[in-house]
PDB file of C-alpha atoms in Angstrom:
ATOM      1  CA  MET A 769     -32.395   6.533  19.177  1.00  0.00           C
ATOM      2  CA  THR A 770     -31.644  10.544  19.130  1.00  0.00           C
ATOM      3  CA  GLY A 771     -29.565  11.658  15.822  1.00  0.00           C
ATOM      4  CA  GLN A 772     -26.513  12.827  18.537  1.00  0.00           C
ATOM      5  CA  GLU A 773     -26.252   9.209  20.165  1.00  0.00           C
ATOM      6  CA  PHE A 774     -26.879   7.636  16.482  1.00  0.00           C
ATOM      7  CA  SER A 775     -23.617   9.154  15.710  1.00  0.00           C
ATOM      8  CA  MET A 776     -22.026   8.753  19.068  1.00  0.00           C
ATOM      9  CA  SER A 777     -22.090   5.011  19.057  1.00  0.00           C
ATOM     10  CA  HIS A 778     -20.176   5.051  15.504  1.00  0.00           C
ATOM     11  CA  TRP A 779     -17.238   6.580  17.899  1.00  0.00           C
ATOM     12  CA  PRO A 780     -16.190   3.451  19.012  1.00  0.00           C
ATOM     13  CA  PHE A 781     -15.248   2.184  15.228  1.00  0.00           C
ATOM     14  CA  ILE A 782     -13.827   5.663  14.717  1.00  0.00           C
ATOM     15  CA  THR A 783     -10.608   4.959  17.074  1.00  0.00           C
ATOM     16  CA  ALA A 784      -9.942   1.372  16.470  1.00  0.00           C
ATOM     17  CA  ALA A 785      -9.887   1.758  12.632  1.00  0.00           C
ATOM     18  CA  TYR A 786      -7.929   5.388  12.987  1.00  0.00           C
ATOM     19  CA  GLY A 787      -6.096   2.494  15.510  1.00  0.00           C
ATOM     20  CA  VAL A 788      -5.854  -0.015  13.050  1.00  0.00           C
ATOM     21  CA  PHE A 789      -4.210   2.225  10.118  1.00  0.00           C
ATOM     22  CA  VAL A 790      -1.385   4.233  13.471  1.00  0.00           C
ATOM     23  CA  ALA A 791      -0.060   0.849  13.566  1.00  0.00           C
ATOM     24  CA  LEU A 792       0.658  -0.957  10.034  1.00  0.00           C
ATOM     25  CA  MET A 793       1.604   2.105   9.199  1.00  0.00           C
ATOM     26  CA  LEU A 794       4.494   1.160  12.005  1.00  0.00           C
ATOM     27  CA  THR A 795       4.397  -1.702  11.499  1.00  0.00           C
ATOM     28  CA  ASP A 796       5.701  -1.148   7.642  1.00  0.00           C
ATOM     29  CA  PHE A 797       7.849   1.834   8.600  1.00  0.00           C
ATOM     30  CA  PHE A 798       9.597  -0.115  11.959  1.00  0.00           C
ATOM     31  CA  THR A 799      10.293  -2.759   9.741  1.00  0.00           C
ATOM     32  CA  ALA A 800      11.551  -1.193   6.657  1.00  0.00           C
ATOM     33  CA  ARG A 801      14.355   1.506   8.933  1.00  0.00           C
ATOM     34  CA  ALA A 802      15.508  -2.115  10.422  1.00  0.00           C
ATOM     35  CA  GLY A 803      15.609  -3.571   7.250  1.00  0.00           C
ATOM     36  CA  ARG A 804      18.031  -1.143   6.370  1.00  0.00           C
ATOM     37  CA  SER A 805      20.082  -0.873   9.577  1.00  0.00           C
ATOM     38  CA  ARG A 806      20.400  -3.770  10.220  1.00  0.00           C
ATOM     39  CA  LEU A 807      21.345  -4.648   7.108  1.00  0.00           C
ATOM     40  CA  LEU A 808      25.250  -1.991   6.504  1.00  0.00           C
ATOM     41  CA  ARG A 809      25.016  -3.195  10.566  1.00  0.00           C
ATOM     42  CA  GLU A 810      25.539  -7.572   8.785  1.00  0.00           C
ATOM     43  CA  LEU A 811      28.408  -5.338   5.678  1.00  0.00           C
ATOM     44  CA  ALA A 812      30.147  -3.736   8.333  1.00  0.00           C
ATOM     45  CA  ALA A 813      30.583  -6.443  10.167  1.00  0.00           C
ATOM     46  CA  ARG A 814      31.936  -8.380   6.838  1.00  0.00           C
ATOM     47  CA  GLN A 815      33.926  -5.706   5.845  1.00  0.00           C
ATOM     48  CA  ARG A 816      36.039  -5.724   9.021  1.00  0.00           C
ATOM     49  CA  ARG A 817      36.238  -9.825   9.224  1.00  0.00           C
ATOM     50  CA  ALA A 818      38.021  -9.141   6.407  1.00  0.00           C
ATOM     51  CA  LYS A 819      39.794  -6.940   6.531  1.00  0.00           C
ATOM     52  CA  GLN A 820      41.029  -8.703   9.882  1.00  0.00           C
ATOM     53  CA  ARG A 821      42.013 -11.601   7.469  1.00  0.00           C
ATOM     54  CA  ALA A 822      43.550  -9.686   5.623  1.00  0.00           C
ATOM     55  CA  ALA A 823      46.356  -8.183   8.120  1.00  0.00           C
ATOM     56  CA  PRO A 824      48.939 -10.149   8.381  1.00  0.00           C
TER      57      PRO A 824
ATOM     58  CA  MET B 401      18.203  12.950 -25.378  1.00  0.00           C
ATOM     59  CA  ASN B 402      16.695  15.676 -23.650  1.00  0.00           C
ATOM     60  CA  ALA B 403      17.642  16.546 -20.179  1.00  0.00           C
ATOM     61  CA  LEU B 404      14.791  13.882 -18.638  1.00  0.00           C
ATOM     62  CA  THR B 405      15.734  10.993 -20.219  1.00  0.00           C
ATOM     63  CA  LEU B 406      19.528  11.468 -19.575  1.00  0.00           C
ATOM     64  CA  TRP B 407      18.284  12.321 -15.722  1.00  0.00           C
ATOM     65  CA  PHE B 408      15.732   8.789 -15.882  1.00  0.00           C
ATOM     66  CA  HIS B 409      19.457   6.883 -17.921  1.00  0.00           C
ATOM     67  CA  ARG B 410      21.511   7.984 -15.166  1.00  0.00           C
ATOM     68  CA  LEU B 411      19.345   6.794 -11.963  1.00  0.00           C
ATOM     69  CA  GLY B 412      19.448   3.611 -13.573  1.00  0.00           C
ATOM     70  CA  SER B 413      22.270   2.850 -12.360  1.00  0.00           C
ATOM     71  CA  PRO B 414      22.647   1.921  -8.907  1.00  0.00           C
ATOM     72  CA  PRO B 415      24.201   4.745  -6.642  1.00  0.00           C
ATOM     73  CA  THR B 416      23.242   6.704  -8.699  1.00  0.00           C
ATOM     74  CA  PHE B 417      19.548   5.837  -7.673  1.00  0.00           C
ATOM     75  CA  TYR B 418      21.594   5.400  -3.580  1.00  0.00           C
ATOM     76  CA  ALA B 419      22.373   8.609  -3.657  1.00  0.00           C
ATOM     77  CA  PHE B 420      18.970  10.197  -5.209  1.00  0.00           C
ATOM     78  CA  ALA B 421      17.517   8.223  -2.249  1.00  0.00           C
ATOM     79  CA  ASP B 422      19.531   9.201   0.078  1.00  0.00           C
ATOM     80  CA  ARG B 423      19.245  12.328  -0.568  1.00  0.00           C
ATOM     81  CA  TRP B 424      14.849  12.450  -0.685  1.00  0.00           C
ATOM     82  CA  ARG B 425      13.443  10.164   2.462  1.00  0.00           C
ATOM     83  CA  PRO B 426      13.593  12.179   5.402  1.00  0.00           C
ATOM     84  CA  TRP B 427      11.925  15.194   2.978  1.00  0.00           C
ATOM     85  CA  LEU B 428       9.510  12.630   2.053  1.00  0.00           C
ATOM     86  CA  LEU B 429       8.885  11.209   5.336  1.00  0.00           C
ATOM     87  CA  TRP B 430       8.965  13.981   7.497  1.00  0.00           C
ATOM     88  CA  SER B 431       6.572  16.141   4.750  1.00  0.00           C
ATOM     89  CA  GLY B 432       4.108  12.651   4.777  1.00  0.00           C
ATOM     90  CA  LEU B 433       3.901  12.473   8.729  1.00  0.00           C
ATOM     91  CA  LEU B 434       3.377  16.106   8.710  1.00  0.00           C
ATOM     92  CA  LEU B 435       0.535  16.202   6.328  1.00  0.00           C
ATOM     93  CA  ALA B 436      -1.153  13.672   7.794  1.00  0.00           C
ATOM     94  CA  LEU B 437      -0.857  14.954  10.819  1.00  0.00           C
ATOM     95  CA  ILE B 438      -2.696  17.813   9.904  1.00  0.00           C
ATOM     96  CA  ALA B 439      -5.163  14.915   8.052  1.00  0.00           C
ATOM     97  CA  ALA B 440      -6.532  13.607  10.809  1.00  0.00           C
ATOM     98  CA  VAL B 441      -6.896  16.350  13.192  1.00  0.00           C
ATOM     99  CA  TRP B 442      -8.530  18.131  10.690  1.00  0.00           C
ATOM    100  CA  GLY B 443     -11.039  15.119   9.527  1.00  0.00           C
ATOM    101  CA  LEU B 444     -11.716  14.114  13.297  1.00  0.00           C
ATOM    102  CA  ALA B 445     -12.030  17.473  15.298  1.00  0.00           C
ATOM    103  CA  PHE B 446     -12.587  20.439  12.404  1.00  0.00           C
ATOM    104  CA  THR B 447     -15.008  19.076   9.260  1.00  0.00           C
ATOM    105  CA  PRO B 448     -19.200  18.898  10.136  1.00  0.00           C
ATOM    106  CA  ALA B 449     -20.492  14.835  10.323  1.00  0.00           C
ATOM    107  CA  ASP B 450     -22.228  13.495   7.619  1.00  0.00           C
ATOM    108  CA  PHE B 451     -26.483  14.387   8.063  1.00  0.00           C
ATOM    109  CA  LEU B 452     -27.310  10.992   6.790  1.00  0.00           C
ATOM    110  CA  GLN B 453     -23.917   8.232   7.869  1.00  0.00           C
ATOM    111  CA  GLY B 454     -22.839  10.988  11.031  1.00  0.00           C
ATOM    112  CA  GLU B 455     -19.549  10.619  12.636  1.00  0.00           C
ATOM    113  CA  SER B 456     -18.442   7.065  11.137  1.00  0.00           C
ATOM    114  CA  TYR B 457     -18.202   8.706   7.600  1.00  0.00           C
ATOM    115  CA  ARG B 458     -14.712  10.317   9.267  1.00  0.00           C
ATOM    116  CA  ILE B 459     -13.668   6.649   8.479  1.00  0.00           C
ATOM    117  CA  ILE B 460     -12.658   7.772   5.387  1.00  0.00           C
ATOM    118  CA  TYR B 461      -9.959   9.990   5.577  1.00  0.00           C
ATOM    119  CA  ILE B 462      -7.369   6.696   5.888  1.00  0.00           C
ATOM    120  CA  HIS B 463     -10.500   4.476   4.057  1.00  0.00           C
ATOM    121  CA  VAL B 464     -10.242   5.508   1.504  1.00  0.00           C
ATOM    122  CA  PRO B 465      -6.790   7.417   0.152  1.00  0.00           C
ATOM    123  CA  ALA B 466      -4.979   3.804   2.015  1.00  0.00           C
ATOM    124  CA  ALA B 467      -7.931   2.432  -0.855  1.00  0.00           C
ATOM    125  CA  TRP B 468      -6.480   4.697  -3.713  1.00  0.00           C
ATOM    126  CA  MET B 469      -2.805   3.342  -2.599  1.00  0.00           C
ATOM    127  CA  GLY B 470      -3.723  -0.444  -2.771  1.00  0.00           C
ATOM    128  CA  GLN B 471      -4.220  -0.260  -6.542  1.00  0.00           C
ATOM    129  CA  PHE B 472      -1.464   3.222  -6.961  1.00  0.00           C
ATOM    130  CA  VAL B 473       0.742   1.252  -5.263  1.00  0.00           C
ATOM    131  CA  PHE B 474      -0.423  -2.579  -7.732  1.00  0.00           C
ATOM    132  CA  VAL B 475      -0.492  -0.569 -10.397  1.00  0.00           C
ATOM    133  CA  LEU B 476       3.364   1.356 -10.379  1.00  0.00           C
ATOM    134  CA  MET B 477       5.030  -2.535  -9.299  1.00  0.00           C
ATOM    135  CA  ALA B 478       3.328  -2.985 -12.755  1.00  0.00           C
ATOM    136  CA  VAL B 479       4.641  -0.609 -14.463  1.00  0.00           C
ATOM    137  CA  SER B 480       8.322  -1.116 -13.031  1.00  0.00           C
ATOM    138  CA  GLY B 481       7.895  -5.028 -13.737  1.00  0.00           C
ATOM    139  CA  PHE B 482       7.129  -4.300 -17.252  1.00  0.00           C
ATOM    140  CA  VAL B 483      10.500  -2.086 -17.589  1.00  0.00           C
ATOM    141  CA  ALA B 484      12.153  -4.418 -15.614  1.00  0.00           C
ATOM    142  CA  LEU B 485      11.183  -7.168 -17.451  1.00  0.00           C
ATOM    143  CA  VAL B 486      11.638  -5.660 -21.548  1.00  0.00           C
ATOM    144  CA  TRP B 487      14.891  -3.702 -20.231  1.00  0.00           C
ATOM    145  CA  ARG B 488      16.199  -5.526 -17.321  1.00  0.00           C
ATOM    146  CA  ILE B 489      17.955  -2.462 -15.674  1.00  0.00           C
ATOM    147  CA  LYS B 490      17.942  -3.405 -12.328  1.00  0.00           C
ATOM    148  CA  VAL B 491      16.732  -0.551 -10.140  1.00  0.00           C
ATOM    149  CA  ALA B 492      12.897  -1.096 -11.576  1.00  0.00           C
ATOM    150  CA  GLU B 493      13.293  -4.232 -10.768  1.00  0.00           C
ATOM    151  CA  ILE B 494      13.692  -3.828  -7.016  1.00  0.00           C
ATOM    152  CA  MET B 495      11.652  -0.372  -7.142  1.00  0.00           C
ATOM    153  CA  ALA B 496       8.791  -3.227  -7.634  1.00  0.00           C
ATOM    154  CA  ILE B 497       9.897  -5.439  -5.245  1.00  0.00           C
ATOM    155  CA  ALA B 498      10.490  -2.675  -2.953  1.00  0.00           C
ATOM    156  CA  ALA B 499       6.904  -1.830  -2.950  1.00  0.00           C
ATOM    157  CA  ALA B 500       5.094  -4.411  -2.449  1.00  0.00           C
ATOM    158  CA  PRO B 501       5.135  -4.724   1.306  1.00  0.00           C
ATOM    159  CA  THR B 502       3.523  -1.103   1.584  1.00  0.00           C
ATOM    160  CA  GLY B 503       1.573  -1.955  -0.680  1.00  0.00           C
ATOM    161  CA  ALA B 504       0.075  -4.588   0.892  1.00  0.00           C
ATOM    162  CA  ALA B 505       0.354  -2.509   3.977  1.00  0.00           C
ATOM    163  CA  PHE B 506      -2.140  -0.210   2.558  1.00  0.00           C
ATOM    164  CA  THR B 507      -4.816  -2.310   1.529  1.00  0.00           C
ATOM    165  CA  ALA B 508      -5.124  -4.398   4.479  1.00  0.00           C
ATOM    166  CA  ILE B 509      -6.063  -0.602   6.259  1.00  0.00           C
ATOM    167  CA  ALA B 510      -8.780  -0.366   3.569  1.00  0.00           C
ATOM    168  CA  LEU B 511      -9.900  -3.152   3.955  1.00  0.00           C
ATOM    169  CA  ALA B 512      -9.926  -2.990   7.672  1.00  0.00           C
ATOM    170  CA  THR B 513     -11.520   0.157   7.824  1.00  0.00           C
ATOM    171  CA  GLY B 514     -13.520  -0.451   5.409  1.00  0.00           C
ATOM    172  CA  SER B 515     -15.298  -3.395   7.372  1.00  0.00           C
ATOM    173  CA  LEU B 516     -14.895  -0.967  10.881  1.00  0.00           C
ATOM    174  CA  TRP B 517     -18.040   1.607   8.314  1.00  0.00           C
ATOM    175  CA  GLY B 518     -19.886  -0.929   7.663  1.00  0.00           C
ATOM    176  CA  ARG B 519     -20.883  -2.254  10.743  1.00  0.00           C
ATOM    177  CA  PRO B 520     -22.368   1.187  11.824  1.00  0.00           C
ATOM    178  CA  THR B 521     -23.229   1.831   8.360  1.00  0.00           C
ATOM    179  CA  TRP B 522     -24.397  -1.342   6.429  1.00  0.00           C
ATOM    180  CA  GLY B 523     -25.128  -2.871   9.528  1.00  0.00           C
ATOM    181  CA  THR B 524     -22.102  -6.029   8.502  1.00  0.00           C
ATOM    182  CA  TYR B 525     -18.073  -5.839   9.369  1.00  0.00           C
ATOM    183  CA  TRP B 526     -18.369  -8.312   5.694  1.00  0.00           C
ATOM    184  CA  GLU B 527     -20.093  -9.128   2.964  1.00  0.00           C
ATOM    185  CA  TRP B 528     -18.962 -11.474  -0.680  1.00  0.00           C
ATOM    186  CA  ASP B 529     -19.777  -7.931  -2.515  1.00  0.00           C
ATOM    187  CA  ALA B 530     -18.197  -7.398  -5.444  1.00  0.00           C
ATOM    188  CA  ARG B 531     -15.886  -3.797  -4.177  1.00  0.00           C
ATOM    189  CA  LEU B 532     -14.594  -5.457  -0.995  1.00  0.00           C
ATOM    190  CA  THR B 533     -14.385  -9.634  -2.475  1.00  0.00           C
ATOM    191  CA  SER B 534     -12.010  -8.006  -5.277  1.00  0.00           C
ATOM    192  CA  THR B 535     -10.157  -5.907  -2.999  1.00  0.00           C
ATOM    193  CA  LEU B 536      -9.425  -9.161  -1.561  1.00  0.00           C
ATOM    194  CA  ILE B 537      -8.888 -10.566  -4.175  1.00  0.00           C
ATOM    195  CA  LEU B 538      -5.296  -7.519  -4.593  1.00  0.00           C
ATOM    196  CA  LEU B 539      -3.875  -8.748  -1.298  1.00  0.00           C
ATOM    197  CA  PHE B 540      -3.974 -12.049  -2.234  1.00  0.00           C
ATOM    198  CA  LEU B 541      -2.198 -11.346  -5.360  1.00  0.00           C
ATOM    199  CA  TYR B 542       0.271  -8.628  -3.057  1.00  0.00           C
ATOM    200  CA  PHE B 543       1.067 -11.906  -0.611  1.00  0.00           C
ATOM    201  CA  GLY B 544       1.688 -13.854  -3.709  1.00  0.00           C
ATOM    202  CA  VAL B 545       4.108 -11.323  -5.224  1.00  0.00           C
ATOM    203  CA  ILE B 546       6.051 -10.874  -1.690  1.00  0.00           C
ATOM    204  CA  GLY B 547       6.445 -15.212  -1.273  1.00  0.00           C
ATOM    205  CA  LEU B 548       7.307 -16.110  -5.441  1.00  0.00           C
ATOM    206  CA  TYR B 549      10.118 -13.349  -4.873  1.00  0.00           C
ATOM    207  CA  ARG B 550      10.612 -14.851  -1.387  1.00  0.00           C
ATOM    208  CA  ALA B 551      10.875 -18.486  -2.958  1.00  0.00           C
ATOM    209  CA  ILE B 552      13.053 -18.313  -5.557  1.00  0.00           C
ATOM    210  CA  GLU B 553      16.752 -18.365  -4.406  1.00  0.00           C
ATOM    211  CA  ASP B 554      18.319 -16.498  -7.814  1.00  0.00           C
ATOM    212  CA  HIS B 555      17.613 -12.197  -7.030  1.00  0.00           C
ATOM    213  CA  ARG B 556      17.545 -11.301 -10.480  1.00  0.00           C
ATOM    214  CA  LYS B 557      14.964 -14.663 -11.325  1.00  0.00           C
ATOM    215  CA  ALA B 558      12.873 -13.952  -8.588  1.00  0.00           C
ATOM    216  CA  ALA B 559      12.333 -10.412  -9.508  1.00  0.00           C
ATOM    217  CA  ARG B 560      11.356 -11.022 -12.818  1.00  0.00           C
ATOM    218  CA  ALA B 561       8.976 -13.425 -12.166  1.00  0.00           C
ATOM    219  CA  ALA B 562       7.394 -11.455  -9.709  1.00  0.00           C
ATOM    220  CA  ALA B 563       7.343  -8.687 -12.466  1.00  0.00           C
ATOM    221  CA  LEU B 564       5.195 -10.854 -14.453  1.00  0.00           C
ATOM    222  CA  LEU B 565       2.391 -12.399 -11.669  1.00  0.00           C
ATOM    223  CA  SER B 566       2.313  -8.223 -10.452  1.00  0.00           C
ATOM    224  CA  ILE B 567       1.139  -6.975 -15.231  1.00  0.00           C
ATOM    225  CA  ILE B 568      -1.215 -10.246 -14.986  1.00  0.00           C
ATOM    226  CA  GLY B 569      -2.661  -9.034 -11.604  1.00  0.00           C
ATOM    227  CA  LEU B 570      -2.876  -5.952 -13.579  1.00  0.00           C
ATOM    228  CA  VAL B 571      -6.222  -6.759 -14.981  1.00  0.00           C
ATOM    229  CA  ASN B 572      -7.901  -7.381 -10.820  1.00  0.00           C
ATOM    230  CA  ILE B 573      -7.723  -2.472 -10.794  1.00  0.00           C
ATOM    231  CA  PRO B 574     -10.300  -2.342 -14.000  1.00  0.00           C
ATOM    232  CA  ILE B 575     -12.087  -4.106 -11.664  1.00  0.00           C
ATOM    233  CA  ILE B 576     -11.806  -3.087  -8.298  1.00  0.00           C
ATOM    234  CA  GLN B 577     -12.300   0.397 -10.178  1.00  0.00           C
ATOM    235  CA  TYR B 578     -16.064  -0.278 -11.041  1.00  0.00           C
ATOM    236  CA  SER B 579     -17.167  -3.366  -9.552  1.00  0.00           C
ATOM    237  CA  VAL B 580     -19.165  -1.155  -7.869  1.00  0.00           C
ATOM    238  CA  TYR B 581     -20.421  -0.057 -11.556  1.00  0.00           C
ATOM    239  CA  TRP B 582     -21.083  -3.741 -13.199  1.00  0.00           C
ATOM    240  CA  TRP B 583     -22.112  -5.263 -10.060  1.00  0.00           C
ATOM    241  CA  ASN B 584     -25.054  -3.997  -8.186  1.00  0.00           C
ATOM    242  CA  THR B 585     -22.665  -4.117  -4.617  1.00  0.00           C
ATOM    243  CA  LEU B 586     -23.530  -2.678  -1.049  1.00  0.00           C
ATOM    244  CA  HIS B 587     -20.345  -0.511  -1.133  1.00  0.00           C
ATOM    245  CA  GLN B 588     -21.311   2.696  -2.681  1.00  0.00           C
ATOM    246  CA  PRO B 589     -19.890   4.349  -6.856  1.00  0.00           C
ATOM    247  CA  SER B 590     -16.875   6.150  -5.891  1.00  0.00           C
ATOM    248  CA  SER B 591     -17.740  10.015  -4.104  1.00  0.00           C
ATOM    249  CA  ILE B 592     -14.720  11.135  -6.647  1.00  0.00           C
ATOM    250  CA  GLN B 593     -14.185  10.345  -9.782  1.00  0.00           C
ATOM    251  CA  VAL B 594     -10.291  11.827 -10.168  1.00  0.00           C
ATOM    252  CA  LEU B 595      -9.736  11.185 -14.024  1.00  0.00           C
ATOM    253  CA  GLU B 596     -12.947  13.846 -14.760  1.00  0.00           C
ATOM    254  CA  ALA B 597     -11.882  16.447 -11.080  1.00  0.00           C
ATOM    255  CA  ARG B 598     -15.930  16.079  -9.484  1.00  0.00           C
ATOM    256  CA  SER B 599     -16.465  15.397  -6.244  1.00  0.00           C
ATOM    257  CA  SER B 600     -19.967  14.926  -4.633  1.00  0.00           C
ATOM    258  CA  ILE B 601     -17.995  15.567  -1.219  1.00  0.00           C
ATOM    259  CA  ASP B 602     -18.679  18.591  -0.058  1.00  0.00           C
ATOM    260  CA  PRO B 603     -15.041  21.099  -0.056  1.00  0.00           C
ATOM    261  CA  SER B 604     -15.112  21.183   3.891  1.00  0.00           C
ATOM    262  CA  MET B 605     -15.147  17.439   4.110  1.00  0.00           C
ATOM    263  CA  LEU B 606     -12.823  17.522   0.834  1.00  0.00           C
ATOM    264  CA  TRP B 607      -9.921  19.196   1.643  1.00  0.00           C
ATOM    265  CA  PRO B 608      -8.467  16.215   4.841  1.00  0.00           C
ATOM    266  CA  LEU B 609      -9.123  13.959   2.562  1.00  0.00           C
ATOM    267  CA  LEU B 610      -7.486  14.996  -0.551  1.00  0.00           C
ATOM    268  CA  ILE B 611      -3.751  15.862   2.255  1.00  0.00           C
ATOM    269  CA  MET B 612      -4.615  11.784   3.518  1.00  0.00           C
ATOM    270  CA  ALA B 613      -3.483  11.224  -0.179  1.00  0.00           C
ATOM    271  CA  LEU B 614      -0.983  13.246  -1.044  1.00  0.00           C
ATOM    272  CA  ALA B 615       0.409  11.813   2.666  1.00  0.00           C
ATOM    273  CA  THR B 616       0.161   8.450   1.344  1.00  0.00           C
ATOM    274  CA  LYS B 617       1.954   8.250  -0.938  1.00  0.00           C
ATOM    275  CA  LEU B 618       4.637  10.674   0.564  1.00  0.00           C
ATOM    276  CA  TYR B 619       5.065   7.978   3.056  1.00  0.00           C
ATOM    277  CA  PHE B 620       5.315   5.501   0.235  1.00  0.00           C
ATOM    278  CA  GLY B 621       7.387   7.784  -1.655  1.00  0.00           C
ATOM    279  CA  TRP B 622      10.000   6.829   2.311  1.00  0.00           C
ATOM    280  CA  ALA B 623       8.664   3.072   2.547  1.00  0.00           C
ATOM    281  CA  ALA B 624       9.991   2.644  -0.414  1.00  0.00           C
ATOM    282  CA  LEU B 625      13.290   3.378  -1.256  1.00  0.00           C
ATOM    283  CA  THR B 626      14.007   2.683   1.839  1.00  0.00           C
ATOM    284  CA  ARG B 627      13.483  -0.452   1.078  1.00  0.00           C
ATOM    285  CA  ALA B 628      15.245  -0.178  -2.417  1.00  0.00           C
ATOM    286  CA  GLN B 629      18.180   0.612  -0.583  1.00  0.00           C
ATOM    287  CA  THR B 630      18.331  -2.452   1.135  1.00  0.00           C
ATOM    288  CA  LEU B 631      17.543  -4.661  -1.415  1.00  0.00           C
ATOM    289  CA  LEU B 632      20.562  -2.691  -3.869  1.00  0.00           C
ATOM    290  CA  LEU B 633      22.872  -3.051  -0.489  1.00  0.00           C
ATOM    291  CA  GLU B 634      22.044  -6.375  -0.960  1.00  0.00           C
ATOM    292  CA  GLN B 635      22.993  -7.905  -4.317  1.00  0.00           C
ATOM    293  CA  GLU B 636      25.361  -5.403  -4.859  1.00  0.00           C
ATOM    294  CA  SER B 637      27.448  -5.849  -1.576  1.00  0.00           C
ATOM    295  CA  GLY B 638      30.375  -7.594  -3.347  1.00  0.00           C
ATOM    296  CA  LYS B 639      30.698  -3.015  -5.288  1.00  0.00           C
ATOM    297  CA  ASP B 640      33.597  -0.556  -4.190  1.00  0.00           C
ATOM    298  CA  TRP B 641      30.577   1.663  -4.088  1.00  0.00           C
ATOM    299  CA  VAL B 642      28.584  -0.160  -1.446  1.00  0.00           C
ATOM    300  CA  ARG B 643      32.242  -1.356   0.782  1.00  0.00           C
ATOM    301  CA  ALA B 644      32.009   2.697   0.106  1.00  0.00           C
ATOM    302  CA  ILE B 645      28.779   3.767   1.621  1.00  0.00           C
ATOM    303  CA  VAL B 646      29.572   0.427   4.430  1.00  0.00           C
ATOM    304  CA  THR B 647      32.652   2.058   5.722  1.00  0.00           C
ATOM    305  CA  ALA B 648      30.169   5.582   6.064  1.00  0.00           C
ATOM    306  CA  SER B 649      27.688   3.970   8.197  1.00  0.00           C
ATOM    307  CA  ALA B 650      29.685   2.510  10.197  1.00  0.00           C
ATOM    308  CA  ALA B 651      32.149   6.061  11.106  1.00  0.00           C
ATOM    309  CA  LYS B 652      28.613   8.319  12.046  1.00  0.00           C
ATOM    310  CA  GLN B 653      27.843   5.054  14.149  1.00  0.00           C
ATOM    311  CA  GLY B 654      30.876   4.558  16.087  1.00  0.00           C
ATOM    312  CA  ASP B 655      31.280   8.281  16.310  1.00  0.00           C
ATOM    313  CA  MET B 656      27.456   8.111  17.667  1.00  0.00           C
ATOM    314  CA  ALA B 657      28.359   5.578  20.596  1.00  0.00           C
TER     315      ALA B 657
END
């Protein structure tokens, strides 16, 4: 194997490594963001229900 | 009391901390993303190939920052946990647990990318060598902290138990750091000595690595503050300041709809 062939055979590993990085970072990003948005929606719904119960 | 101490004391108050997080989150996220893109493009396209490892060394630009973050976040969790246990500060309890998922993600990235680097470099994906095994133990410690927190119903008791585990787990950090010197490992010794400000990497290859290291820290700041805000809203849901935030957020959603 020539030096260039040796180097080129590394790209599938590099692509897979960057793919893992992007996939795990996106998972972390969306999990963190979704948790906050979901809780805010839940608390808003709870607040609305409490207001409806309190109304005459 | 000097201004910095006073600021830290104020930050211990949940509403102040929430407002502080709200102010900083967008800056941390966008600057982190921009720097990560610059570092990735620079590292993949504009740095020379290594004379010995060829192209495969380019994995360094994600592997090393992720490994640094895995350890850095655990130390941060243990420090926050210590503050939470000694001074009973709620925000410190929350920060300790809010940091864990991103720390675990970085450790998993370090293990996976290291394995993908190991195959063309060492000829194997995995070896039970001291550096790799101690990093795997770090990942299990993260899972332990997250699992322990979720297993206990009382939030404050759960946070204190998780804090204690992170302090005990801290013993693994020097083992990871010095494993390459204490044992005969397949993993190479550190190319960069942060404390001695010394590096054996050529500057043309070093800059993207340092930029990616900064980008991962900025992203971690965003993720930890976002999760801390969620935990604060959950634990303080009956308080007036949370009601005001929920009302404002619902109004904003209504405007957008």
